Amino acid sequence: MEKKYCDFLDEISSDDLYEGLLGYGLFANKLPPVFTAEHFYAYCKNNNPEFSTTSEHGYVLYSSMRNTNLPRLFGIPTPMMYQGLCAVLRDNWDTLKRFLHSQTDDNEYRISRIHLRKMCDEKALFEMNYKDWRVDGNPETDLLIFQNRANKFLVHADISTCFPSIYSHAIPWALVGKEEAKKNRNAKDLYYNKIDTACYHMKNGETHGLLIGPHTSNLLSELILTKIDKALYQKGYRFFRNIDDYSCYVSSNEMAQCFLRDLEEELRAYDLALNHKKTVIQPLPLAITESWVHRLNSVQLVTGYGKTSYEEINTYLDTAIAIANETSNAAVLKYAIKRLASMNLTPNAKKYGAKRIMHLAVVYPYLLQLMEEYVFHVYGVDSASIKSFSDAVYQEAKKVNNYEAISFCVYYSLKYRFQLNELDCEWVIQRNDCVLLVMTWLYYLAANHGKRKASDLKPLRDEAIRLRDLDMDRYWLFCYEVMACGNLPSDWQPLKKAGISFIKNSFGEDT
């Protein structure tokens, strides 16, 4: 039986919430997997530090490539400010759950499909595409005929730049109503104002926009969006929502237009807007699964002897590339790569498939995050081949200033223990990209352990000092990891003295 929305939340205690958000929700999974907040969480749990949360702090910006080969900006807040927000959410978790119960308990099915939940063998509480078919059900088929009404149209609608458009003051509006929130906006001790304040203190004092990346944003956005969901549901609309993406089933084109008008009105109450470029009304019946999935799945992958050979993988990848070019959607390739990883491949198919997929990742850097789990491990790619691949990605990425791709090349070099041909420390320093600077520091630190001259680290140490004076918050991750305790601002020194690092142990320490 499908679980209700708050059934998932009721499984999460306030301590679970704090651990999940703080220890495993600070860094987006789009980053190279060298970063962790587990040490910081343990420090906060054991010491209950009182960080100053009355001042405003900035954050690190990180650009990540989307499936459309366009970048999206993620944020990494300063850890002390993020801890403050996590603590406020923890301390008011029971109140927030009661609010979410009031918005969702009357729904006959779960409208919001992607939300906080406990996951198998995971401490994190949010994963973008996580599904458990045993409890998640299938709303698409359930809404085709609902309450004796056959629906004939499907409306797709999307909120325009959702997280960056969420006004922090709109969180209290959702929780207690706009009138009461405005009347009490100077009462700093009220829980909803504490949440509001923690949000904009974490974002340079800006009340406009939630950071993309930290898992707190996924919880905070739900406070507003479940309120909008309830208003639309009570008007008779039957729909589901994936974060900011709505799919509504209606009986007529006129009702479809009404849904869009009502959705736009509800969004406007929280200073949000529809993305009209992504608004589509489609007549039913439609294939529930996207047509390109059917096209790919129609390609024969398994031979009569139960394996996938060179010929099958060749045809399958050709088809996937053709569809990706037709649709301008690299998610097709991501789907294909994951499906191939589950196949029983012949030795020749593995050799061929690894080479073709690595070439695809050079052309579509969006795929780089898949390579380690779904290609290097599955196909048994040797270190020399990974090095050649990384050098090629580096060359292409440098031409277009794709710092994310270069950061992954550095990660591969650390993980598989090789040197990149042309990693240029001075060029990296001139780019002023925090994550790339950290990755380059780790690269030279590893080389230093291998008896390279310690002086190779000096340019990066000098750059950390310069950036500390320029804008510590914007480069905190680099400055904190590189600088000695005495060179850090006073509010960072207790963490350094306690030996806290935001880098996983396996990627080394400065000796």
GROMACS .gro file of N, CA and C in nm, residues 135-290:
model
  468
  135VAL      N    1   0.646   0.120  -0.191
  135VAL     CA    2   0.569   0.217  -0.112
  135VAL      C    3   0.533   0.342  -0.192
  136ASP      N    4   0.592   0.359  -0.311
  136ASP     CA    5   0.569   0.483  -0.385
  136ASP      C    6   0.450   0.475  -0.481
  137GLY      N    7   0.412   0.356  -0.520
  137GLY     CA    8   0.297   0.345  -0.610
  137GLY      C    9   0.322   0.406  -0.746
  138ASN      N   10   0.214   0.424  -0.822
  138ASN     CA   11   0.224   0.476  -0.957
  138ASN      C   12   0.106   0.570  -0.983
  139PRO      N   13   0.121   0.700  -0.950
  139PRO     CA   14   0.007   0.793  -0.963
  139PRO      C   15  -0.038   0.814  -1.107
  140GLU      N   16   0.053   0.791  -1.203
  140GLU     CA   17   0.015   0.815  -1.343
  140GLU      C   18  -0.105   0.730  -1.384
  141THR      N   19  -0.100   0.601  -1.353
  141THR     CA   20  -0.212   0.514  -1.393
  141THR      C   21  -0.335   0.537  -1.306
  142ASP      N   22  -0.313   0.570  -1.179
  142ASP     CA   23  -0.427   0.590  -1.089
  142ASP      C   24  -0.510   0.711  -1.128
  143LEU      N   25  -0.447   0.811  -1.190
  143LEU     CA   26  -0.518   0.936  -1.221
  143LEU      C   27  -0.579   0.937  -1.361
  144LEU      N   28  -0.559   0.833  -1.439
  144LEU     CA   29  -0.622   0.828  -1.571
  144LEU      C   30  -0.774   0.824  -1.558
  145ILE      N   31  -0.821   0.742  -1.465
  145ILE     CA   32  -0.963   0.742  -1.429
  145ILE      C   33  -0.969   0.764  -1.279
  146PHE      N   34  -1.031   0.874  -1.238
  146PHE     CA   35  -1.032   0.908  -1.096
  146PHE      C   36  -1.173   0.953  -1.057
  147GLN      N   37  -1.228   0.888  -0.954
  147GLN     CA   38  -1.363   0.920  -0.905
  147GLN      C   39  -1.465   0.921  -1.021
  148ASN      N   40  -1.461   0.810  -1.098
  148ASN     CA   41  -1.556   0.790  -1.210
  148ASN      C   42  -1.541   0.894  -1.321
  149ARG      N   43  -1.429   0.962  -1.325
  149ARG     CA   44  -1.406   1.062  -1.430
  149ARG      C   45  -1.289   1.018  -1.516
  150ALA      N   46  -1.313   1.004  -1.645
  150ALA     CA   47  -1.206   0.969  -1.738
  150ALA      C   48  -1.133   1.097  -1.779
  151ASN      N   49  -1.007   1.106  -1.749
  151ASN     CA   50  -0.930   1.224  -1.786
  151ASN      C   51  -0.876   1.211  -1.928
  152LYS      N   52  -0.885   1.321  -2.004
  152LYS     CA   53  -0.851   1.318  -2.146
  152LYS      C   54  -0.734   1.407  -2.183
  153PHE      N   55  -0.684   1.485  -2.086
  153PHE     CA   56  -0.570   1.573  -2.113
  153PHE      C   57  -0.472   1.569  -1.996
  154LEU      N   58  -0.346   1.588  -2.031
  154LEU     CA   59  -0.241   1.594  -1.930
  154LEU      C   60  -0.171   1.729  -1.942
  155VAL      N   61  -0.162   1.801  -1.831
  155VAL     CA   62  -0.097   1.933  -1.828
  155VAL      C   63   0.038   1.919  -1.760
  156HIS      N   64   0.143   1.962  -1.828
  156HIS     CA   65   0.276   1.970  -1.768
  156HIS      C   66   0.308   2.117  -1.742
  157ALA      N   67   0.346   2.148  -1.619
  157ALA     CA   68   0.381   2.285  -1.583
  157ALA      C   69   0.500   2.285  -1.488
  158ASP      N   70   0.575   2.393  -1.492
  158ASP     CA   71   0.702   2.398  -1.419
  158ASP      C   72   0.716   2.537  -1.357
  159ILE      N   73   0.766   2.543  -1.233
  159ILE     CA   74   0.791   2.671  -1.168
  159ILE      C   75   0.920   2.730  -1.224
  160SER      N   76   0.916   2.856  -1.257
  160SER     CA   77   1.033   2.922  -1.314
  160SER      C   78   1.140   2.943  -1.206
  161THR      N   79   1.259   2.888  -1.230
  161THR     CA   80   1.374   2.899  -1.138
  161THR      C   81   1.327   2.890  -0.993
  162CYS      N   82   1.277   2.774  -0.956
  162CYS     CA   83   1.205   2.758  -0.830
  162CYS      C   84   1.288   2.797  -0.707
  163PHE      N   85   1.393   2.724  -0.676
  163PHE     CA   86   1.468   2.753  -0.554
  163PHE      C   87   1.524   2.895  -0.552
  164PRO      N   88   1.587   2.941  -0.662
  164PRO     CA   89   1.640   3.078  -0.659
  164PRO      C   90   1.532   3.186  -0.648
  165SER      N   91   1.405   3.149  -0.668
  165SER     CA   92   1.296   3.247  -0.662
  165SER      C   93   1.221   3.246  -0.529
  166ILE      N   94   1.249   3.148  -0.444
  166ILE     CA   95   1.175   3.138  -0.317
  166ILE      C   96   1.221   3.246  -0.222
  167TYR      N   97   1.128   3.329  -0.182
  167TYR     CA   98   1.150   3.440  -0.091
  167TYR      C   99   1.150   3.384   0.051
  168SER      N  100   1.256   3.410   0.128
  168SER     CA  101   1.263   3.349   0.262
  168SER      C  102   1.145   3.391   0.349
  169HIS      N  103   1.095   3.514   0.331
  169HIS     CA  104   0.978   3.557   0.409
  169HIS      C  105   0.853   3.478   0.373
  170ALA      N  106   0.854   3.414   0.254
  170ALA     CA  107   0.737   3.336   0.213
  170ALA      C  108   0.724   3.208   0.296
  171ILE      N  109   0.830   3.166   0.363
  171ILE     CA  110   0.821   3.047   0.448
  171ILE      C  111   0.727   3.075   0.566
  172PRO      N  112   0.744   3.185   0.642
  172PRO     CA  113   0.644   3.219   0.743
  172PRO      C  114   0.505   3.240   0.685
  173TRP      N  115   0.496   3.298   0.563
  173TRP     CA  116   0.364   3.315   0.502
  173TRP      C  117   0.293   3.181   0.490
  174ALA      N  118   0.367   3.079   0.447
  174ALA     CA  119   0.306   2.947   0.431
  174ALA      C  120   0.271   2.886   0.566
  175LEU      N  121   0.358   2.904   0.664
  175LEU     CA  122   0.340   2.836   0.793
  175LEU      C  123   0.225   2.894   0.875
  176VAL      N  124   0.211   3.026   0.875
  176VAL     CA  125   0.108   3.087   0.963
  176VAL      C  126   0.018   3.185   0.890
  177GLY      N  127   0.036   3.204   0.761
  177GLY     CA  128  -0.044   3.300   0.687
  177GLY      C  129   0.029   3.432   0.674
  178LYS      N  130   0.010   3.500   0.560
  178LYS     CA  131   0.083   3.623   0.531
  178LYS      C  132   0.050   3.734   0.631
  179GLU      N  133  -0.076   3.745   0.668
  179GLU     CA  134  -0.116   3.854   0.758
  179GLU      C  135  -0.049   3.839   0.895
  180GLU      N  136  -0.055   3.718   0.952
  180GLU     CA  137   0.006   3.699   1.083
  180GLU      C  138   0.158   3.710   1.075
  181ALA      N  139   0.216   3.657   0.969
  181ALA     CA  140   0.361   3.663   0.954
  181ALA      C  141   0.409   3.808   0.946
  182LYS      N  142   0.338   3.891   0.872
  182LYS     CA  143   0.378   4.031   0.859
  182LYS      C  144   0.356   4.107   0.990
  183LYS      N  145   0.249   4.073   1.060
  183LYS     CA  146   0.221   4.139   1.188
  183LYS      C  147   0.330   4.110   1.290
  184ASN      N  148   0.386   3.990   1.284
  184ASN     CA  149   0.484   3.947   1.384
  184ASN      C  150   0.626   3.939   1.329
  185ARG      N  151   0.654   4.008   1.220
  185ARG     CA  152   0.783   3.990   1.153
  185ARG      C  153   0.902   4.036   1.238
  186ASN      N  154   0.879   4.121   1.337
  186ASN     CA  155   0.989   4.167   1.423
  186ASN      C  156   1.005   4.083   1.548
  187ALA      N  157   0.919   3.983   1.566
  187ALA     CA  158   0.927   3.895   1.683
  187ALA      C  159   1.026   3.783   1.652
  188LYS      N  160   1.152   3.807   1.680
  188LYS     CA  161   1.259   3.717   1.638
  188LYS      C  162   1.255   3.582   1.708
  189ASP      N  163   1.184   3.571   1.821
  189ASP     CA  164   1.180   3.445   1.894
  189ASP      C  165   1.077   3.346   1.840
  190LEU      N  166   0.990   3.390   1.750
  190LEU     CA  167   0.891   3.299   1.693
  190LEU      C  168   0.961   3.203   1.597
  191TYR      N  169   0.919   3.076   1.601
  191TYR     CA  170   0.994   2.973   1.529
  191TYR      C  171   1.004   3.000   1.379
  192TYR      N  172   0.896   3.052   1.320
  192TYR     CA  173   0.898   3.073   1.175
  192TYR      C  174   0.990   3.188   1.138
  193ASN      N  175   1.005   3.287   1.228
  193ASN     CA  176   1.100   3.394   1.202
  193ASN      C  177   1.244   3.347   1.221
  194LYS      N  178   1.264   3.253   1.313
  194LYS     CA  179   1.397   3.195   1.329
  194LYS      C  180   1.440   3.122   1.202
  195ILE      N  181   1.346   3.050   1.142
  195ILE     CA  182   1.378   2.980   1.016
  195ILE      C  183   1.410   3.081   0.906
  196ASP      N  184   1.327   3.182   0.895
  196ASP     CA  185   1.346   3.287   0.795
  196ASP      C  186   1.483   3.352   0.813
  197THR      N  187   1.514   3.392   0.936
  197THR     CA  188   1.641   3.459   0.964
  197THR      C  189   1.760   3.370   0.932
  198ALA      N  190   1.752   3.243   0.972
  198ALA     CA  191   1.862   3.150   0.943
  198ALA      C  192   1.884   3.136   0.793
  199CYS      N  193   1.776   3.140   0.716
  199CYS     CA  194   1.788   3.128   0.569
  199CYS      C  195   1.863   3.246   0.509
  200TYR      N  196   1.825   3.369   0.546
  200TYR     CA  197   1.891   3.481   0.479
  200TYR      C  198   2.026   3.515   0.541
  201HIS      N  199   2.049   3.478   0.665
  201HIS     CA  200   2.183   3.494   0.720
  201HIS      C  201   2.282   3.401   0.649
  202MET      N  202   2.234   3.288   0.601
  202MET     CA  203   2.318   3.191   0.530
  202MET      C  204   2.346   3.235   0.387
  203LYS      N  205   2.275   3.338   0.341
  203LYS     CA  206   2.283   3.378   0.200
  203LYS      C  207   2.309   3.528   0.187
  204ASN      N  208   2.412   3.572   0.259
  204ASN     CA  209   2.456   3.712   0.247
  204ASN      C  210   2.349   3.813   0.285
  205GLY      N  211   2.253   3.772   0.369
  205GLY     CA  212   2.146   3.862   0.406
  205GLY      C  213   2.040   3.880   0.300
  206GLU      N  214   2.049   3.802   0.192
  206GLU     CA  215   1.951   3.814   0.084
  206GLU      C  216   1.827   3.731   0.118
  207THR      N  217   1.712   3.792   0.110
  207THR     CA  218   1.588   3.721   0.139
  207THR      C  219   1.532   3.651   0.016
  208HIS      N  220   1.592   3.675  -0.098
  208HIS     CA  221   1.541   3.618  -0.223
  208HIS      C  222   1.624   3.497  -0.262
  209GLY      N  223   1.563   3.378  -0.259
  209GLY     CA  224   1.628   3.259  -0.310
  209GLY      C  225   1.680   3.164  -0.204
  210LEU      N  226   1.657   3.035  -0.226
  210LEU     CA  227   1.720   2.928  -0.149
  210LEU      C  228   1.835   2.872  -0.230
  211LEU      N  229   1.941   2.831  -0.162
  211LEU     CA  230   2.054   2.771  -0.232
  211LEU      C  231   2.016   2.635  -0.290
  212ILE      N  232   2.060   2.609  -0.411
  212ILE     CA  233   2.045   2.477  -0.471
  212ILE      C  234   2.160   2.390  -0.422
  213GLY      N  235   2.129   2.274  -0.371
  213GLY     CA  236   2.233   2.184  -0.324
  213GLY      C  237   2.211   2.137  -0.182
  214PRO      N  238   2.214   2.227  -0.081
  214PRO     CA  239   2.190   2.183   0.056
  214PRO      C  240   2.051   2.122   0.072
  215HIS      N  241   2.042   2.012   0.145
  215HIS     CA  242   1.915   1.941   0.157
  215HIS      C  243   1.811   2.018   0.238
  216THR      N  244   1.854   2.117   0.315
  216THR     CA  245   1.756   2.201   0.385
  216THR      C  246   1.662   2.270   0.286
  217SER      N  247   1.714   2.305   0.169
  217SER     CA  248   1.630   2.374   0.069
  217SER      C  249   1.517   2.285   0.022
  218ASN      N  250   1.540   2.155   0.016
  218ASN     CA  251   1.434   2.063  -0.027
  218ASN      C  252   1.323   2.054   0.076
  219LEU      N  253   1.359   2.063   0.204
  219LEU     CA  254   1.256   2.065   0.308
  219LEU      C  255   1.183   2.199   0.310
  220LEU      N  256   1.256   2.308   0.304
  220LEU     CA  257   1.194   2.440   0.312
  220LEU      C  258   1.101   2.467   0.195
  221SER      N  259   1.140   2.423   0.077
  221SER     CA  260   1.053   2.444  -0.040
  221SER      C  261   0.921   2.369  -0.024
  222GLU      N  262   0.925   2.252   0.041
  222GLU     CA  263   0.804   2.173   0.061
  222GLU      C  264   0.705   2.244   0.152
  223LEU      N  265   0.752   2.327   0.243
  223LEU     CA  266   0.661   2.401   0.331
  223LEU      C  267   0.570   2.492   0.249
  224ILE      N  268   0.625   2.548   0.144
  224ILE     CA  269   0.547   2.636   0.057
  224ILE      C  270   0.468   2.555  -0.046
  225LEU      N  271   0.534   2.459  -0.109
  225LEU     CA  272   0.471   2.389  -0.221
  225LEU      C  273   0.359   2.296  -0.175
  226THR      N  274   0.369   2.236  -0.055
  226THR     CA  275   0.257   2.154  -0.007
  226THR      C  276   0.135   2.242   0.023
  227LYS      N  277   0.159   2.367   0.062
  227LYS     CA  278   0.049   2.461   0.084
  227LYS      C  279  -0.022   2.492  -0.048
  228ILE      N  280   0.056   2.511  -0.152
  228ILE     CA  281   0.000   2.534  -0.286
  228ILE      C  282  -0.073   2.408  -0.334
  229ASP      N  283  -0.012   2.292  -0.309
  229ASP     CA  284  -0.077   2.165  -0.348
  229ASP      C  285  -0.215   2.152  -0.286
  230LYS      N  286  -0.225   2.185  -0.158
  230LYS     CA  287  -0.353   2.169  -0.089
  230LYS      C  288  -0.460   2.259  -0.150
  231ALA      N  289  -0.423   2.382  -0.180
  231ALA     CA  290  -0.519   2.476  -0.238
  231ALA      C  291  -0.570   2.424  -0.373
  232LEU      N  292  -0.481   2.370  -0.455
  232LEU     CA  293  -0.520   2.317  -0.586
  232LEU      C  294  -0.602   2.190  -0.571
  233TYR      N  295  -0.563   2.105  -0.478
  233TYR     CA  296  -0.636   1.979  -0.454
  233TYR      C  297  -0.779   2.007  -0.409
  234GLN      N  298  -0.794   2.106  -0.323
  234GLN     CA  299  -0.928   2.140  -0.273
  234GLN      C  300  -1.016   2.200  -0.383
  235LYS      N  301  -0.956   2.250  -0.488
  235LYS     CA  302  -1.033   2.301  -0.602
  235LYS      C  303  -1.072   2.190  -0.699
  236GLY      N  304  -1.032   2.067  -0.667
  236GLY     CA  305  -1.074   1.953  -0.747
  236GLY      C  306  -0.972   1.902  -0.846
  237TYR      N  307  -0.856   1.963  -0.852
  237TYR     CA  308  -0.755   1.917  -0.946
  237TYR      C  309  -0.684   1.794  -0.891
  238ARG      N  310  -0.650   1.702  -0.981
  238ARG     CA  311  -0.578   1.582  -0.942
  238ARG      C  312  -0.447   1.578  -1.021
  239PHE      N  313  -0.339   1.583  -0.949
  239PHE     CA  314  -0.207   1.603  -1.010
  239PHE      C  315  -0.102   1.544  -0.917
  240PHE      N  316   0.020   1.535  -0.965
  240PHE     CA  317   0.134   1.504  -0.879
  240PHE      C  318   0.247   1.600  -0.914
  241ARG      N  319   0.344   1.606  -0.824
  241ARG     CA  320   0.451   1.705  -0.838
  241ARG      C  321   0.586   1.641  -0.805
  242ASN      N  322   0.683   1.661  -0.895
  242ASN     CA  323   0.821   1.622  -0.871
  242ASN      C  324   0.902   1.749  -0.849
  243ILE      N  325   0.926   1.782  -0.722
  243ILE     CA  326   0.990   1.907  -0.682
  243ILE      C  327   0.908   2.026  -0.732
  244ASP      N  328   0.944   2.081  -0.848
  244ASP     CA  329   0.874   2.199  -0.901
  244ASP      C  330   0.804   2.171  -1.033
  245ASP      N  331   0.786   2.043  -1.063
  245ASP     CA  332   0.733   2.001  -1.194
  245ASP      C  333   0.596   1.935  -1.172
  246TYR      N  334   0.491   1.997  -1.226
  246TYR     CA  335   0.354   1.950  -1.206
  246TYR      C  336   0.303   1.871  -1.326
  247SER      N  337   0.228   1.765  -1.297
  247SER     CA  338   0.157   1.689  -1.401
  247SER      C  339   0.013   1.674  -1.354
  248CYS      N  340  -0.080   1.737  -1.425
  248CYS     CA  341  -0.220   1.739  -1.383
  248CYS      C  342  -0.307   1.671  -1.489
  249TYR      N  343  -0.397   1.582  -1.445
  249TYR     CA  344  -0.487   1.508  -1.533
  249TYR      C  345  -0.625   1.574  -1.528
  250VAL      N  346  -0.677   1.612  -1.645
  250VAL     CA  347  -0.805   1.684  -1.651
  250VAL      C  348  -0.892   1.625  -1.762
  251SER      N  349  -1.021   1.655  -1.753
  251SER     CA  350  -1.117   1.595  -1.846
  251SER      C  351  -1.137   1.677  -1.973
  252SER      N  352  -1.091   1.803  -1.975
  252SER     CA  353  -1.112   1.887  -2.093
  252SER      C  354  -1.000   1.989  -2.107
  253ASN      N  355  -0.989   2.043  -2.228
  253ASN     CA  356  -0.890   2.147  -2.251
  253ASN      C  357  -0.923   2.271  -2.168
  254GLU      N  358  -1.052   2.298  -2.151
  254GLU     CA  359  -1.093   2.413  -2.070
  254GLU      C  360  -1.046   2.397  -1.925
  255MET      N  361  -1.059   2.276  -1.872
  255MET     CA  362  -1.014   2.252  -1.736
  255MET      C  363  -0.862   2.262  -1.726
  256ALA      N  364  -0.792   2.225  -1.832
  256ALA     CA  365  -0.647   2.239  -1.834
  256ALA      C  366  -0.606   2.385  -1.822
  257GLN      N  367  -0.677   2.472  -1.895
  257GLN     CA  368  -0.649   2.615  -1.888
  257GLN      C  369  -0.680   2.669  -1.749
  258CYS      N  370  -0.788   2.619  -1.689
  258CYS     CA  371  -0.824   2.661  -1.554
  258CYS      C  372  -0.716   2.622  -1.454
  259PHE      N  373  -0.664   2.500  -1.469
  259PHE     CA  374  -0.558   2.456  -1.379
  259PHE      C  375  -0.437   2.549  -1.388
  260LEU      N  376  -0.398   2.583  -1.509
  260LEU     CA  377  -0.281   2.671  -1.525
  260LEU      C  378  -0.307   2.808  -1.464
  261ARG      N  379  -0.428   2.861  -1.481
  261ARG     CA  380  -0.459   2.991  -1.421
  261ARG      C  381  -0.457   2.983  -1.269
  262ASP      N  382  -0.517   2.876  -1.215
  262ASP     CA  383  -0.520   2.862  -1.069
  262ASP      C  384  -0.381   2.836  -1.012
  263LEU      N  385  -0.301   2.756  -1.081
  263LEU     CA  386  -0.164   2.730  -1.036
  263LEU      C  387  -0.085   2.861  -1.035
  264GLU      N  388  -0.100   2.938  -1.141
  264GLU     CA  389  -0.027   3.064  -1.149
  264GLU      C  390  -0.069   3.159  -1.037
  265GLU      N  391  -0.197   3.160  -1.005
  265GLU     CA  392  -0.247   3.245  -0.897
  265GLU      C  393  -0.191   3.202  -0.761
  266GLU      N  394  -0.190   3.071  -0.736
  266GLU     CA  395  -0.137   3.021  -0.609
  266GLU      C  396   0.013   3.048  -0.598
  267LEU      N  397   0.084   3.032  -0.706
  267LEU     CA  398   0.228   3.060  -0.705
  267LEU      C  399   0.254   3.208  -0.679
  268ARG      N  400   0.173   3.294  -0.741
  268ARG     CA  401   0.193   3.437  -0.726
  268ARG      C  402   0.179   3.482  -0.582
  269ALA      N  403   0.098   3.411  -0.503
  269ALA     CA  404   0.080   3.445  -0.362
  269ALA      C  405   0.210   3.432  -0.284
  270TYR      N  406   0.305   3.354  -0.339
  270TYR     CA  407   0.436   3.336  -0.274
  270TYR      C  408   0.549   3.392  -0.359
  271ASP      N  409   0.514   3.484  -0.448
  271ASP     CA  410   0.610   3.550  -0.537
  271ASP      C  411   0.684   3.452  -0.627
  272LEU      N  412   0.613   3.347  -0.669
  272LEU     CA  413   0.668   3.250  -0.764
  272LEU      C  414   0.593   3.263  -0.896
  273ALA      N  415   0.650   3.208  -1.002
  273ALA     CA  416   0.589   3.223  -1.135
  273ALA      C  417   0.603   3.094  -1.214
  274LEU      N  418   0.514   3.075  -1.311
  274LEU     CA  419   0.522   2.963  -1.402
  274LEU      C  420   0.630   2.985  -1.507
  275ASN      N  421   0.692   2.877  -1.548
  275ASN     CA  422   0.782   2.880  -1.663
  275ASN      C  423   0.698   2.845  -1.786
  276HIS      N  424   0.653   2.946  -1.858
  276HIS     CA  425   0.559   2.922  -1.968
  276HIS      C  426   0.624   2.846  -2.084
  277LYS      N  427   0.756   2.851  -2.094
  277LYS     CA  428   0.823   2.777  -2.201
  277LYS      C  429   0.810   2.626  -2.182
  278LYS      N  430   0.787   2.583  -2.058
  278LYS     CA  431   0.777   2.440  -2.030
  278LYS      C  432   0.632   2.394  -2.007
  279THR      N  433   0.537   2.483  -2.031
  279THR     CA  434   0.397   2.449  -2.012
  279THR      C  435   0.343   2.380  -2.137
  280VAL      N  436   0.287   2.260  -2.119
  280VAL     CA  437   0.238   2.182  -2.232
  280VAL      C  438   0.105   2.116  -2.192
  281ILE      N  439   0.008   2.119  -2.284
  281ILE     CA  440  -0.117   2.045  -2.267
  281ILE      C  441  -0.122   1.937  -2.374
  282GLN      N  442  -0.131   1.811  -2.331
  282GLN     CA  443  -0.127   1.699  -2.424
  282GLN      C  444  -0.255   1.617  -2.414
  283PRO      N  445  -0.311   1.576  -2.528
  283PRO     CA  446  -0.429   1.489  -2.523
  283PRO      C  447  -0.390   1.348  -2.481
  284LEU      N  448  -0.474   1.286  -2.404
  284LEU     CA  449  -0.455   1.147  -2.365
  284LEU      C  450  -0.530   1.056  -2.462
  285PRO      N  451  -0.492   0.930  -2.479
  285PRO     CA  452  -0.388   0.860  -2.402
  285PRO      C  453  -0.248   0.891  -2.452
  286LEU      N  454  -0.153   0.886  -2.359
  286LEU     CA  455  -0.011   0.901  -2.389
  286LEU      C  456   0.063   0.783  -2.328
  287ALA      N  457   0.176   0.752  -2.384
  287ALA     CA  458   0.261   0.654  -2.318
  287ALA      C  459   0.311   0.715  -2.188
  288ILE      N  460   0.296   0.642  -2.078
  288ILE     CA  461   0.339   0.694  -1.950
  288ILE      C  462   0.490   0.712  -1.947
  289THR      N  463   0.562   0.617  -2.002
  289THR     CA  464   0.707   0.628  -2.012
  289THR      C  465   0.741   0.706  -2.138
  290GLU      N  466   0.840   0.793  -2.130
  290GLU     CA  467   0.878   0.874  -2.245
  290GLU      C  468   0.910   0.785  -2.365
   0.00000   0.00000   0.00000
